[in-house]
Short mmCIF file of C-alpha atoms and ligand atoms in Angstrom, two decimals:
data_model
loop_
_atom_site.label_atom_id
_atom_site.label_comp_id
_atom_site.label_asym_id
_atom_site.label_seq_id
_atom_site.Cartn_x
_atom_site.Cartn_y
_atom_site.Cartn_z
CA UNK A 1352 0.00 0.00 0.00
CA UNK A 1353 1.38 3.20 -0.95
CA UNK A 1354 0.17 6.36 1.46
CA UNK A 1355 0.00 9.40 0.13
CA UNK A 1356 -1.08 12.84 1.21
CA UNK A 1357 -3.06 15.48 -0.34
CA UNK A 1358 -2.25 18.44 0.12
CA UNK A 1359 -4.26 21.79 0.46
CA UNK A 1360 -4.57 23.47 -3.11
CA UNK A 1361 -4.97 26.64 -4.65
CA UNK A 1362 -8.05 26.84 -7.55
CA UNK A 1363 -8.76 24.47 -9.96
CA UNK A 1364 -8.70 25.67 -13.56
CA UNK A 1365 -8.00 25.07 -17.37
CA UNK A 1366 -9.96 22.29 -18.76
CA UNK A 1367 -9.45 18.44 -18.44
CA UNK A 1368 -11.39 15.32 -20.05
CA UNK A 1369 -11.87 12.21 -17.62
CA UNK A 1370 -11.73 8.87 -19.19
CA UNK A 1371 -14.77 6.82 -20.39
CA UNK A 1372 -17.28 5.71 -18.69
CA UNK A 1373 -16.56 2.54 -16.86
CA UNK A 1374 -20.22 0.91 -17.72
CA UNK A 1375 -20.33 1.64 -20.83
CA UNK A 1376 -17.13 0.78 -21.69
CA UNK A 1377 -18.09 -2.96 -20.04
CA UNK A 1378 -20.69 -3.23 -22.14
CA UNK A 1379 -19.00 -1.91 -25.11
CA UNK A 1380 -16.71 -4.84 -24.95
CA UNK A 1381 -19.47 -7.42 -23.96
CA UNK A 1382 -21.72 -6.79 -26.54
CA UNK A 1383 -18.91 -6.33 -28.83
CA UNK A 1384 -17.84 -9.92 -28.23
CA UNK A 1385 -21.18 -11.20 -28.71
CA UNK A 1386 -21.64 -9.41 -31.93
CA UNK A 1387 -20.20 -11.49 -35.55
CA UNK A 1388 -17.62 -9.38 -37.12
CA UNK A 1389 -15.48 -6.44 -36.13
CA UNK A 1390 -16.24 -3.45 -33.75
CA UNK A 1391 -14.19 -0.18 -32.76
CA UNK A 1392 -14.29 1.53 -30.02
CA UNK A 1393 -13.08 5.37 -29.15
CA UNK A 1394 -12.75 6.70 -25.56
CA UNK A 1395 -12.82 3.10 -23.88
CA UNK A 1396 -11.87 3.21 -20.05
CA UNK A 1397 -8.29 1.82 -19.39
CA UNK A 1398 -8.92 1.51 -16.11
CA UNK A 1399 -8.83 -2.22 -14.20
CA UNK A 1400 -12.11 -3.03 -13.77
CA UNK A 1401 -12.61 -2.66 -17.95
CA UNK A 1402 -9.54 -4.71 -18.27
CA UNK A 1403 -10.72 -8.04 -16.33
CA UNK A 1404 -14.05 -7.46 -18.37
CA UNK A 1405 -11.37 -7.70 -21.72
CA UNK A 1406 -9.12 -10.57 -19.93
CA UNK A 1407 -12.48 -12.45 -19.86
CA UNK A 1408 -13.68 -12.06 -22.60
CA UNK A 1409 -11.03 -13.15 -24.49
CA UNK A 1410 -10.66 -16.52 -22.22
CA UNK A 1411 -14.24 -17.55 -24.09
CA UNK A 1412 -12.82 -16.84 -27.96
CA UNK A 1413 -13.22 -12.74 -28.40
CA UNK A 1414 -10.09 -11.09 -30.02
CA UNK A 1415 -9.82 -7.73 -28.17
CA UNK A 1416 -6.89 -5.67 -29.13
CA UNK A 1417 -6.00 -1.49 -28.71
CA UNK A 1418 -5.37 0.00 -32.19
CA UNK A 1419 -3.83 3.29 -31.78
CA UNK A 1420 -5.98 4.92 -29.55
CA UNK A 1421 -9.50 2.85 -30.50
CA UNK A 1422 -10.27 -0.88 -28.97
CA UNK A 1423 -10.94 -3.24 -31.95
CA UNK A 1424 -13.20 -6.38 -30.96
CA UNK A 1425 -13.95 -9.71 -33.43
CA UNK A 1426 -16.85 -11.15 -31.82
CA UNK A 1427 -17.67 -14.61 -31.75
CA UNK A 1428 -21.67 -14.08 -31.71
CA UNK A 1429 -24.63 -15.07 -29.26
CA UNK A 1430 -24.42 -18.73 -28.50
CA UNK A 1431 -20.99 -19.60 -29.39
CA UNK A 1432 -18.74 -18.47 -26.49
CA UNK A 1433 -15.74 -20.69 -26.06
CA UNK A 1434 -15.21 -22.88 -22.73
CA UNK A 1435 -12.89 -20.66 -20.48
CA UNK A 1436 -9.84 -23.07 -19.75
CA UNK A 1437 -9.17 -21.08 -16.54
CA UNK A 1438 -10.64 -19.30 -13.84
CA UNK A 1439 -12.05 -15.86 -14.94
CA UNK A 1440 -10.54 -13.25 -12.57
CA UNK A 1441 -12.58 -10.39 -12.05
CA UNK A 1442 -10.48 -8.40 -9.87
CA UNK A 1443 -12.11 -5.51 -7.94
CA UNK A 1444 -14.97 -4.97 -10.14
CA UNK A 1445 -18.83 -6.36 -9.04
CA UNK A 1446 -20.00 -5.20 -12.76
CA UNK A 1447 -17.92 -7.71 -14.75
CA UNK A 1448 -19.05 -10.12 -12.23
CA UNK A 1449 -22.68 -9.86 -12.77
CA UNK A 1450 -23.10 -8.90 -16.18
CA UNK A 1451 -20.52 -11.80 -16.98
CA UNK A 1452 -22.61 -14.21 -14.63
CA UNK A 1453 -25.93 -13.13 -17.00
CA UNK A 1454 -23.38 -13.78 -19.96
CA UNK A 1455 -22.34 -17.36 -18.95
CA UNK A 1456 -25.89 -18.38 -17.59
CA UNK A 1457 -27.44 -18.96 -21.24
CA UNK A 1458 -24.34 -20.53 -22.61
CA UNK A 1459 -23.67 -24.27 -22.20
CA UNK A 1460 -20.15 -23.72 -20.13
CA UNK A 1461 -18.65 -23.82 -17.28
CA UNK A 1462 -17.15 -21.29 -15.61
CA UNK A 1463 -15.11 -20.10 -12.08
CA UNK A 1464 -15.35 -16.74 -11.11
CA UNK A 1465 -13.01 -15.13 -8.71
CA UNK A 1466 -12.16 -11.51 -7.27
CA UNK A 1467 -10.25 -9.85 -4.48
CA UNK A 1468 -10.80 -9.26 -1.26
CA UNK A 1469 -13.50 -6.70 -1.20
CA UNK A 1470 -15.43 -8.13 -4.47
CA UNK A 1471 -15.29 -11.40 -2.31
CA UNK A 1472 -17.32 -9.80 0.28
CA UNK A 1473 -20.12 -8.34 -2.35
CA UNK A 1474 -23.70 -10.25 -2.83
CA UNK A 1475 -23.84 -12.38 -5.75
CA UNK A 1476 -26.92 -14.38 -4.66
CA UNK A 1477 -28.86 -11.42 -6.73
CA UNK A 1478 -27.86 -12.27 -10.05
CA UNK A 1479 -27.60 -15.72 -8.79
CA UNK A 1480 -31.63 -15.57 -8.01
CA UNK A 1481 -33.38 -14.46 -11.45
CA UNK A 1482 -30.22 -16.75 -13.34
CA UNK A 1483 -31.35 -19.91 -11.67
CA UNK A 1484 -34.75 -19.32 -12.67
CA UNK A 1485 -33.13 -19.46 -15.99
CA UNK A 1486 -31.95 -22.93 -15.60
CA UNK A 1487 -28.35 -21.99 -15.00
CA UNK A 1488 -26.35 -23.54 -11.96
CA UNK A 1489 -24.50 -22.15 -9.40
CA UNK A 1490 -22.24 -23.37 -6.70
CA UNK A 1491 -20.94 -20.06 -4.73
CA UNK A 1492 -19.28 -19.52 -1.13
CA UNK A 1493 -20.73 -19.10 2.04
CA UNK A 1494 -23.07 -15.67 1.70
CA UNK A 1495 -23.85 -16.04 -1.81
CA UNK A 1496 -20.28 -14.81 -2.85
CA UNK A 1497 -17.16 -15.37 -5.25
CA UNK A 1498 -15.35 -17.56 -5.69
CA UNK A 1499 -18.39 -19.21 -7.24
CA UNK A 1500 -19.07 -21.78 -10.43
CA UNK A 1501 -21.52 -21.34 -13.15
CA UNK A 1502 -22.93 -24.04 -15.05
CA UNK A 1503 -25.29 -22.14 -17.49
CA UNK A 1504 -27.78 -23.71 -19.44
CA UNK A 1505 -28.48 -24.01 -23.30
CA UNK A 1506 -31.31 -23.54 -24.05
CA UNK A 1507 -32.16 -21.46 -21.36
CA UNK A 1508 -35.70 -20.61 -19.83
CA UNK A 1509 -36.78 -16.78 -20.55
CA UNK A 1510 -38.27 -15.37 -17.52
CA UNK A 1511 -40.29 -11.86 -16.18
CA UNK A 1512 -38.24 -10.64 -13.21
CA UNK A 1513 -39.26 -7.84 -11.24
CA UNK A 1514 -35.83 -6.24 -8.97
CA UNK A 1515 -36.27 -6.51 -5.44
CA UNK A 1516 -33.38 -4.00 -5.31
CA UNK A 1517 -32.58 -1.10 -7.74
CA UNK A 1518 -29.20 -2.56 -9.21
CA UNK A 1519 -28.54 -2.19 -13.28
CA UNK A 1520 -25.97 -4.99 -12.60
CA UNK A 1521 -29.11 -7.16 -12.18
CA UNK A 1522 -31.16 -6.01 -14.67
CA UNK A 1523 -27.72 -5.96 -17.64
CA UNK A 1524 -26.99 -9.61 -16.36
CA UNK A 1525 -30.92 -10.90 -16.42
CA UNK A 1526 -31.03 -9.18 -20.20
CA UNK A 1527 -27.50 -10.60 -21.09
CA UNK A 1528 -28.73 -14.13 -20.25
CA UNK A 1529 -31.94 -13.24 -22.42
CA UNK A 1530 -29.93 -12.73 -25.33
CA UNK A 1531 -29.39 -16.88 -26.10
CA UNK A 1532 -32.72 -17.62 -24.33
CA UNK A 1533 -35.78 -18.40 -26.96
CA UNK A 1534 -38.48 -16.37 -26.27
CA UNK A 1535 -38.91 -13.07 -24.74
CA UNK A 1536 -37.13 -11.93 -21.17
CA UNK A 1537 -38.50 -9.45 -18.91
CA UNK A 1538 -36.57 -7.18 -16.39
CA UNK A 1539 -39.54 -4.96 -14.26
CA UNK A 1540 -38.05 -1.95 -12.68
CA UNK A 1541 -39.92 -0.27 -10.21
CA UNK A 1542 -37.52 2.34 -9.93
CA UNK A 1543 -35.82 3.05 -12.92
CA UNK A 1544 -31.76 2.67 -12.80
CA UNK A 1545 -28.89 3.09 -15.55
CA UNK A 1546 -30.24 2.36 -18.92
CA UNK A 1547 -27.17 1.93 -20.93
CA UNK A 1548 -27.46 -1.51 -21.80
CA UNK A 1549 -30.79 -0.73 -23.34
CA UNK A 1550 -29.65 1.90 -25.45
CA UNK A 1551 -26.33 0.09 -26.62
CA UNK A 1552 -27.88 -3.42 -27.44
CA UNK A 1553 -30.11 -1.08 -29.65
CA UNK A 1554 -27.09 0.19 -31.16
CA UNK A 1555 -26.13 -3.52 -31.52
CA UNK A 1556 -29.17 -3.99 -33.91
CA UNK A 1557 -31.10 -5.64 -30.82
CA UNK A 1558 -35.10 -4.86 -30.68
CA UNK A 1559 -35.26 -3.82 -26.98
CA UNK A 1560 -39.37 -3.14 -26.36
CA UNK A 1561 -39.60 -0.44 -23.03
CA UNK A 1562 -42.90 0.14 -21.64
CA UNK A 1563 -44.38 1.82 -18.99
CA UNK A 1564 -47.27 -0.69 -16.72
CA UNK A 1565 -48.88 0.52 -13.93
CA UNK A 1566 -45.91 3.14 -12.82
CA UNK A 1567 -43.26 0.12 -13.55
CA UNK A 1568 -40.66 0.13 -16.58
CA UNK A 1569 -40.67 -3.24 -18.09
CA UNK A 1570 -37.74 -3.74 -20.82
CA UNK A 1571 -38.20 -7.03 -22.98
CA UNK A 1572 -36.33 -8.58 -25.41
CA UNK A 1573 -36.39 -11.38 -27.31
CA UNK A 1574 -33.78 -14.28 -28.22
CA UNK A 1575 -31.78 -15.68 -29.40
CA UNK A 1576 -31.16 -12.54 -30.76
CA UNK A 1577 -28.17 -11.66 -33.47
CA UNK A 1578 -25.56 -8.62 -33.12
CA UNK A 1579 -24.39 -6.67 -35.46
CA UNK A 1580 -20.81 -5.29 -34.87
CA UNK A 1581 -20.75 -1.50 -33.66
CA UNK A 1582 -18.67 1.31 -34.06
CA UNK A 1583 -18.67 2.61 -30.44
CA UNK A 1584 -17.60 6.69 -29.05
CA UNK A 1585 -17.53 6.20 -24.65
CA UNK A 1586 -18.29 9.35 -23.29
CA UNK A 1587 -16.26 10.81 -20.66
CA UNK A 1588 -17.54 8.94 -17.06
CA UNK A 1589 -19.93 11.17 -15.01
CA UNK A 1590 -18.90 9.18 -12.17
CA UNK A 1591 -14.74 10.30 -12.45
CA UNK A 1592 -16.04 14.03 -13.23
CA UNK A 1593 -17.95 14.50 -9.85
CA UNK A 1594 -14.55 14.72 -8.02
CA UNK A 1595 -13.58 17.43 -9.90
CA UNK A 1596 -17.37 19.25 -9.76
CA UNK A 1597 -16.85 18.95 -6.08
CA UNK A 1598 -13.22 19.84 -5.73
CA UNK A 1599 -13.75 22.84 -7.85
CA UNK A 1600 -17.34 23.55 -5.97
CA UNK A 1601 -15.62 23.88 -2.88
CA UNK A 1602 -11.87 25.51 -3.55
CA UNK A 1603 -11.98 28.88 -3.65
CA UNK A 1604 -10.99 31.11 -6.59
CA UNK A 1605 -11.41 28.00 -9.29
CA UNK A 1606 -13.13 27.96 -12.61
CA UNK A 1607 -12.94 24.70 -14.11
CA UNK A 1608 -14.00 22.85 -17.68
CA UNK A 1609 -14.97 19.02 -17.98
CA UNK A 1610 -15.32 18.16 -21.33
CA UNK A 1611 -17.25 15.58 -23.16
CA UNK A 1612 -18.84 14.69 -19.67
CA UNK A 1613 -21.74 11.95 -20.20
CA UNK A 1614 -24.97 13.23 -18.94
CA UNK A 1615 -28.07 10.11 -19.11
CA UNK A 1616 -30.91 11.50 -16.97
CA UNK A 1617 -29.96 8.25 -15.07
CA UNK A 1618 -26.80 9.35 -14.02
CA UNK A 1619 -26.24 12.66 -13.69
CA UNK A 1620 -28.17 13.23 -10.24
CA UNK A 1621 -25.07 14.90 -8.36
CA UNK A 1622 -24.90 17.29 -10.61
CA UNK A 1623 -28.82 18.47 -10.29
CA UNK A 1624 -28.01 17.67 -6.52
CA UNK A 1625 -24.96 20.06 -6.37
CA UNK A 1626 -26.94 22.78 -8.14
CA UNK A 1627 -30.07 22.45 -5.41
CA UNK A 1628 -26.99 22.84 -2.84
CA UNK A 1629 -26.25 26.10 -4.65
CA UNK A 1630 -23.27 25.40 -7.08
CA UNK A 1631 -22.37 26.77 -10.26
CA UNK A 1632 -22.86 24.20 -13.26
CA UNK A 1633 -23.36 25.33 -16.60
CA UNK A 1634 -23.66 23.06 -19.09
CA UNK A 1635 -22.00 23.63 -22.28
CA UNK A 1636 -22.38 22.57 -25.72
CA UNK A 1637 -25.06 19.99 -25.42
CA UNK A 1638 -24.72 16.87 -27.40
CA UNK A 1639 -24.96 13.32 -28.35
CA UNK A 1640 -22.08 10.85 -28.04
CA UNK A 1641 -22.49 7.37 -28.98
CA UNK A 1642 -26.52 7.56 -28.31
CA UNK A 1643 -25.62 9.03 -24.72
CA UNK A 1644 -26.60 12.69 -23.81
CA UNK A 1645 -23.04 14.68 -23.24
CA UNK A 1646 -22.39 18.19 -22.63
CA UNK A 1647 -18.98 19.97 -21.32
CA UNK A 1648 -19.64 20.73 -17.82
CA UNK A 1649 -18.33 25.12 -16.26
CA UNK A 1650 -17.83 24.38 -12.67
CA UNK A 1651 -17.08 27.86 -10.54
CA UNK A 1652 -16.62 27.73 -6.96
CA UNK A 1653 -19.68 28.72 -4.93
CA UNK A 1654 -20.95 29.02 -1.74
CA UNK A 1655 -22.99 25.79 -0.69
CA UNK A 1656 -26.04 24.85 1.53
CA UNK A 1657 -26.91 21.97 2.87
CA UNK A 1658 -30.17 19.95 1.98
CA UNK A 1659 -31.98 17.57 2.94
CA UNK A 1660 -31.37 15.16 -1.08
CA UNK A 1661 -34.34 13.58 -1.92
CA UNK A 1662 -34.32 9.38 -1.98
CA UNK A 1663 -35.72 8.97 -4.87
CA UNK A 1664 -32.37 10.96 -6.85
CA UNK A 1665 -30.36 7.83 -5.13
CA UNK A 1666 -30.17 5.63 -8.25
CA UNK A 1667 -29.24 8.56 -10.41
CA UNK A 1668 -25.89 9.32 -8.27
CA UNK A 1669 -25.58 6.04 -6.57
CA UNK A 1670 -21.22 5.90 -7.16
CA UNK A 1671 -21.20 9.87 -6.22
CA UNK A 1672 -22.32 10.07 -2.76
CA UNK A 1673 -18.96 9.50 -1.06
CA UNK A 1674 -17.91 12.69 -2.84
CA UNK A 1675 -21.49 14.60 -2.44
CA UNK A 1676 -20.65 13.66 1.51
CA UNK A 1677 -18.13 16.15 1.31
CA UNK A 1678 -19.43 18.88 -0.16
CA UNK A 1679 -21.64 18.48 2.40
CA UNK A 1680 -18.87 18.94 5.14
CA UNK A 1681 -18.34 22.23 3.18
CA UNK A 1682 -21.16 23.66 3.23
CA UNK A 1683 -23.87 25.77 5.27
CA UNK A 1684 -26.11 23.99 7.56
CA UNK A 1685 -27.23 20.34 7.63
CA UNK A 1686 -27.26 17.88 4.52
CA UNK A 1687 -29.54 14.78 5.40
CA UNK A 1688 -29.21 12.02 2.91
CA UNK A 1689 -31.55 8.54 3.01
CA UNK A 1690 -32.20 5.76 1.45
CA UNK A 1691 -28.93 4.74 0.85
CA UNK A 1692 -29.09 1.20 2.27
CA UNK A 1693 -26.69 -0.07 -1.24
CA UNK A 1694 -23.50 1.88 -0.33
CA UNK A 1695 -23.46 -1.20 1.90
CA UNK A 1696 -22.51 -3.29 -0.65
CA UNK A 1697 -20.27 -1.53 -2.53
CA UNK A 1698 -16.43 -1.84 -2.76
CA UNK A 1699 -16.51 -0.85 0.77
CA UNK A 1700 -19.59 -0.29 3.08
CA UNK A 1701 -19.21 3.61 1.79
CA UNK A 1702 -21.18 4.93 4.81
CA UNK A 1703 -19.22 3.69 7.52
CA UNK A 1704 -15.72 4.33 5.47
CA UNK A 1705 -17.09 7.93 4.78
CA UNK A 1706 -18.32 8.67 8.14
CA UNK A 1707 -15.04 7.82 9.67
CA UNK A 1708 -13.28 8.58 7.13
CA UNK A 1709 -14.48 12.66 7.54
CA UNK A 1710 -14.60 12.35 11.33
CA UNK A 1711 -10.67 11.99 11.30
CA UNK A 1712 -10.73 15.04 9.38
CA UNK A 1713 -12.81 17.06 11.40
CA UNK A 1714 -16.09 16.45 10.30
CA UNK A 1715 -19.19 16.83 12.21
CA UNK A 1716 -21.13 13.17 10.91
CA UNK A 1717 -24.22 11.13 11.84
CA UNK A 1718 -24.01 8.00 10.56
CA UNK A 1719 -27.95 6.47 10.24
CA UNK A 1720 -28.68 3.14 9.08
CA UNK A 1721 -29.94 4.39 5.58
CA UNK A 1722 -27.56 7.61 5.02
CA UNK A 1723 -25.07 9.94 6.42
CA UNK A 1724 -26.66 13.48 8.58
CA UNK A 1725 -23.28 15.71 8.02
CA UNK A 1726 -23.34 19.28 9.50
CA UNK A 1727 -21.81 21.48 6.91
CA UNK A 1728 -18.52 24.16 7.87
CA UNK A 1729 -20.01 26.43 6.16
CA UNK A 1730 -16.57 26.97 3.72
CA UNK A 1731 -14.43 26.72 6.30
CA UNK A 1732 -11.68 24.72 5.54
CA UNK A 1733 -11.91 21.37 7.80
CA UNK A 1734 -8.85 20.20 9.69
CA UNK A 1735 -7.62 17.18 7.76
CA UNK A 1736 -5.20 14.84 8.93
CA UNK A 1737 -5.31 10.54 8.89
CA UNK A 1738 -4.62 8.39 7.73
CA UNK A 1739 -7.84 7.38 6.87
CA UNK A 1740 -9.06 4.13 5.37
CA UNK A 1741 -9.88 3.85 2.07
CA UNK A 1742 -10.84 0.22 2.13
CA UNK A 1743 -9.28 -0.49 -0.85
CA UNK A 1744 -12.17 1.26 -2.64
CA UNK A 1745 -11.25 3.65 -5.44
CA UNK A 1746 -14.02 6.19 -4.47
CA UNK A 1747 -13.93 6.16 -0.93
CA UNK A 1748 -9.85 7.27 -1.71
CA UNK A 1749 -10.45 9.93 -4.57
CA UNK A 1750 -13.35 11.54 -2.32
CA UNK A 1751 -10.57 12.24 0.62
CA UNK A 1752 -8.01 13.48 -1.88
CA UNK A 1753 -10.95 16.28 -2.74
CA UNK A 1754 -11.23 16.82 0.84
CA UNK A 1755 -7.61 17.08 1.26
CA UNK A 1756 -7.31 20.14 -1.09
CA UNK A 1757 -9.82 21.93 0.83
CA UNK A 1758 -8.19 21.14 4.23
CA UNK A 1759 -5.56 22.95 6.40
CA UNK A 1760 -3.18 20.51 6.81
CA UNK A 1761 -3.74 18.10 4.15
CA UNK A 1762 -5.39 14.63 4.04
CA UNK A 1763 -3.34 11.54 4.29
CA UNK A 1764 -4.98 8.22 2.67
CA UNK A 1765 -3.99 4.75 3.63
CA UNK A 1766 -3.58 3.86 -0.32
CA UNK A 1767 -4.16 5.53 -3.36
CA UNK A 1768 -3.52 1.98 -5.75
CA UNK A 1769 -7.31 1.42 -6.10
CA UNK A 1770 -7.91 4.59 -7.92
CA UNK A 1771 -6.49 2.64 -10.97
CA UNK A 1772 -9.58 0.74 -11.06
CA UNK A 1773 -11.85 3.21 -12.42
CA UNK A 1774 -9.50 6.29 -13.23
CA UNK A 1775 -5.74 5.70 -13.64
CA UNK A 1776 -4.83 9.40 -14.36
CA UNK A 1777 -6.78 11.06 -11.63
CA UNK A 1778 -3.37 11.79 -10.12
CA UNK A 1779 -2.17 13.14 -13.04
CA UNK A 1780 -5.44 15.49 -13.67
CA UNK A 1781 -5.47 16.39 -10.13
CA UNK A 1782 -1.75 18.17 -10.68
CA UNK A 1783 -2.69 19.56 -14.42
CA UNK A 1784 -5.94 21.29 -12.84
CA UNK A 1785 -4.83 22.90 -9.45
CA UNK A 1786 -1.68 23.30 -11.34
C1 LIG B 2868 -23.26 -0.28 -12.45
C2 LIG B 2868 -24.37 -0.22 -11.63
C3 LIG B 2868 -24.30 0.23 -10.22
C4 LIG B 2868 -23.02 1.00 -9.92
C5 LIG B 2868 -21.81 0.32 -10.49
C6 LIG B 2868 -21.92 0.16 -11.99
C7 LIG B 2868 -23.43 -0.77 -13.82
O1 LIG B 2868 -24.35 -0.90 -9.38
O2 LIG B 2868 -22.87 1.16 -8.52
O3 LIG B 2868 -20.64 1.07 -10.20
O4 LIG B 2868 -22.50 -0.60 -14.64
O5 LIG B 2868 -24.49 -1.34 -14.13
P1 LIG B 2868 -25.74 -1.60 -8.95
O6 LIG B 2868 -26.35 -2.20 -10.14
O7 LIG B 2868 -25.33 -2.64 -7.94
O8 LIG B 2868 -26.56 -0.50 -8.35
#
């Protein structure tokens, strides 16, 4: 583990571009692979988590390779994935997991899944659920966890599941497994949650049907169902930009440009959040990237307020509330957040990492069973200090470096190595924008 310290910082400015979105760039490659022929894609995350998606993908017969700056991907189409001849590691990252799981469930293989530490911890048994109504078996470890073996099944059963808990990992892996199932496969969301996989199987030539029944979103497709290779564009990850809306909301003096910042209605909720809390967003030359609503994002420091952020925003920012937690130690009054019962489950249980995590720094912090009650400093820088833990978890470690610049003495993190998971040149922007 390799501490580090952040230190206080002056404004940031200039403009920077985060790297692609981390699920779309998993699906990019998945549906790539299951696609005959070749696709490209531009703007693909680097980052770990994409890369064990890749590894795996090429165990079962995809050729995955980086051409100048673009991915290229031969797929081997719907139905003929190869029998992995080793485990399939899947590192750090829950998404490759379950989509994968979906993948494997319809195909007549075998397969071992594995992870580290903290993916070892995470809930499986909800992919593992609708899948085994599907036919496909599974032989996990105690708690419904990795390392686990899937048998899937060929043909496969097509099923209507409704999601006991809002999770696009669930839905994307019951839809995955629908794609070699005959007949049609329904995922019911009560409360709607990331909808890239319905937009870029569409791209894929897939006929996704989305309809609206009694307040529900049902999405249905139908299989076996044929891709047709894709040129995909990855637009920059909303998820990496919120550490810099933050750290430039709260650092005096800074006036900052994200570019090419993705911007689905079911993603960008800490941005609308921020802007309740009194920030300055403006949102600059609105566009489309890849069928994905994008826009270069003006972030000026401002004064902030706390608020009480409404539940039902949750799904919309789920990965950004470790960062929203501080902005909420900066600013005026109370910020009361609920519903938040997932950040659990994440790479860390984010809301007793966070909680302590901003304590050691000086932090006034409530944690509740469903959310964090923070009492804001009103600007005032906060004391910093640590080390805190990160946990291993990538956001839990960027969030205190955001803290740390608007500290007085700095924030020291117990490691900053998990950060290349979902954004290996954070560092590296961090320097170029508080310069
Ligand atoms: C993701 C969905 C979310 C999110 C994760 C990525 C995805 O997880 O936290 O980082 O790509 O579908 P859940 O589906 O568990 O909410």
């Amino acid at each position: 583990m390799t501490p580090h310290r952040f230190l206080p910082s002056g404004p940031l400015k200039g403009r920077i571009r985060v790297p692609g979105d981390k699920s779309i760039s998993h699906r990019a490659l998945m549906f790539a692979a299951l696609a005959v022929g070749r696709s490209r894609i531009s703007g693909l995350l680097e980052g770990e988590d994409v890369m064990a998606t890749a590894a795996a993908l090429r165990t079962m017969g995809a050729r995955i390779a980086r051409e100048g700056d673009d991915w290229v991907v031969d797929g081997v189409g719907v139905g003929t994935l190869l029998q992995p001849d080793r485990a399939l590691d899947m590192g750090n990252s829950g998404t490759s997991a379950r989509l994968l799981m979906g993948l494997l469930a319809s195909h007549g293989i075998t397969a071992v899944l594995t992870g580290d530490a903290s993916l070892s911890k995470r809930p499986m048994d909800r992919v593992i659920e609708p899948l085994s109504q599907m036919g496909a078996q599974f032989t996990a470890s105690p708690g419904g966890t990795l390392p686990l073996t899937v048998r899937g099944m060929q043909p496969a059963v097509p099923i209507a599941y409704r999601l006991p808990v809002a999770s696009a990992q669930v839905k994307s892996a019951v839809l995955l497994a629908g794609l070699n199932t005959p007949g049609t496969t329904t995922v019911i969301e009560p409360v709607p949650t990331r909808d890239h996989t319905e937009r870029m199987l569409r791209g894929f030539g897939v006929e996704v049907r989305i309809e609206e029944r009694d307040g529900e979103r049902c999405v249905s497709l139908s299989g076996p169902a044929d891709l047709a290779p894709c040129d995909v564009a990855v637009p920059g990850d909303p998820s990496s930009a919120a550490f810099f809306a933050v750290a430039a909301s709260i650092v005096p003096g800074s006036d900052l440009v994200l570019e090419n910042v993705g911007l689905n209605p079911t993603r960008d909720g800490l941005f609308r959040v921020l802007v309740q809390m009194g920030a300055s967003i403006e949102r600059l030359d609105e566009r489309e990237v890849g069928g994905e609503p994008v826009a270069d994002l003006r972030i000026r420091h401002a004064r902030l307020r706390g608020i009480a952020v409404d539940p039902a925003l949750a799904p919309s920012m789920i990965d950004e509330f470790p960062v929203l937690f501080v902005a909420a130690a900066l600013a005026e009054g109370r910020t009361t957040t609920a519903g938040l019962e997932e950040l659990r489950v994440k790479e860390s249980d984010r809301l007793s990492a966070m909680a302590s995590a901003l304590r050691t720094i000086g932090a006034s912090v409530e944690e509740r069973a469903n959310g964090l009650v923070i009492e804001g400093t009103g600007g005032a820088p906060l004391a910093g200090g640590g080390p805190v833990a990160t946990h291993l978890d990538h956001r839990i470690a960027m969030s205190m470096a955001v803290a740390g610049l608007a500290s007085r003495h700095g924030v020291q993190v117990d490691t900053t190595e998990p950060i290349a998971t979902s954004f290996p040149n954070f560092l590296a922007l961090l320097d170029e924008a508080t310069g």
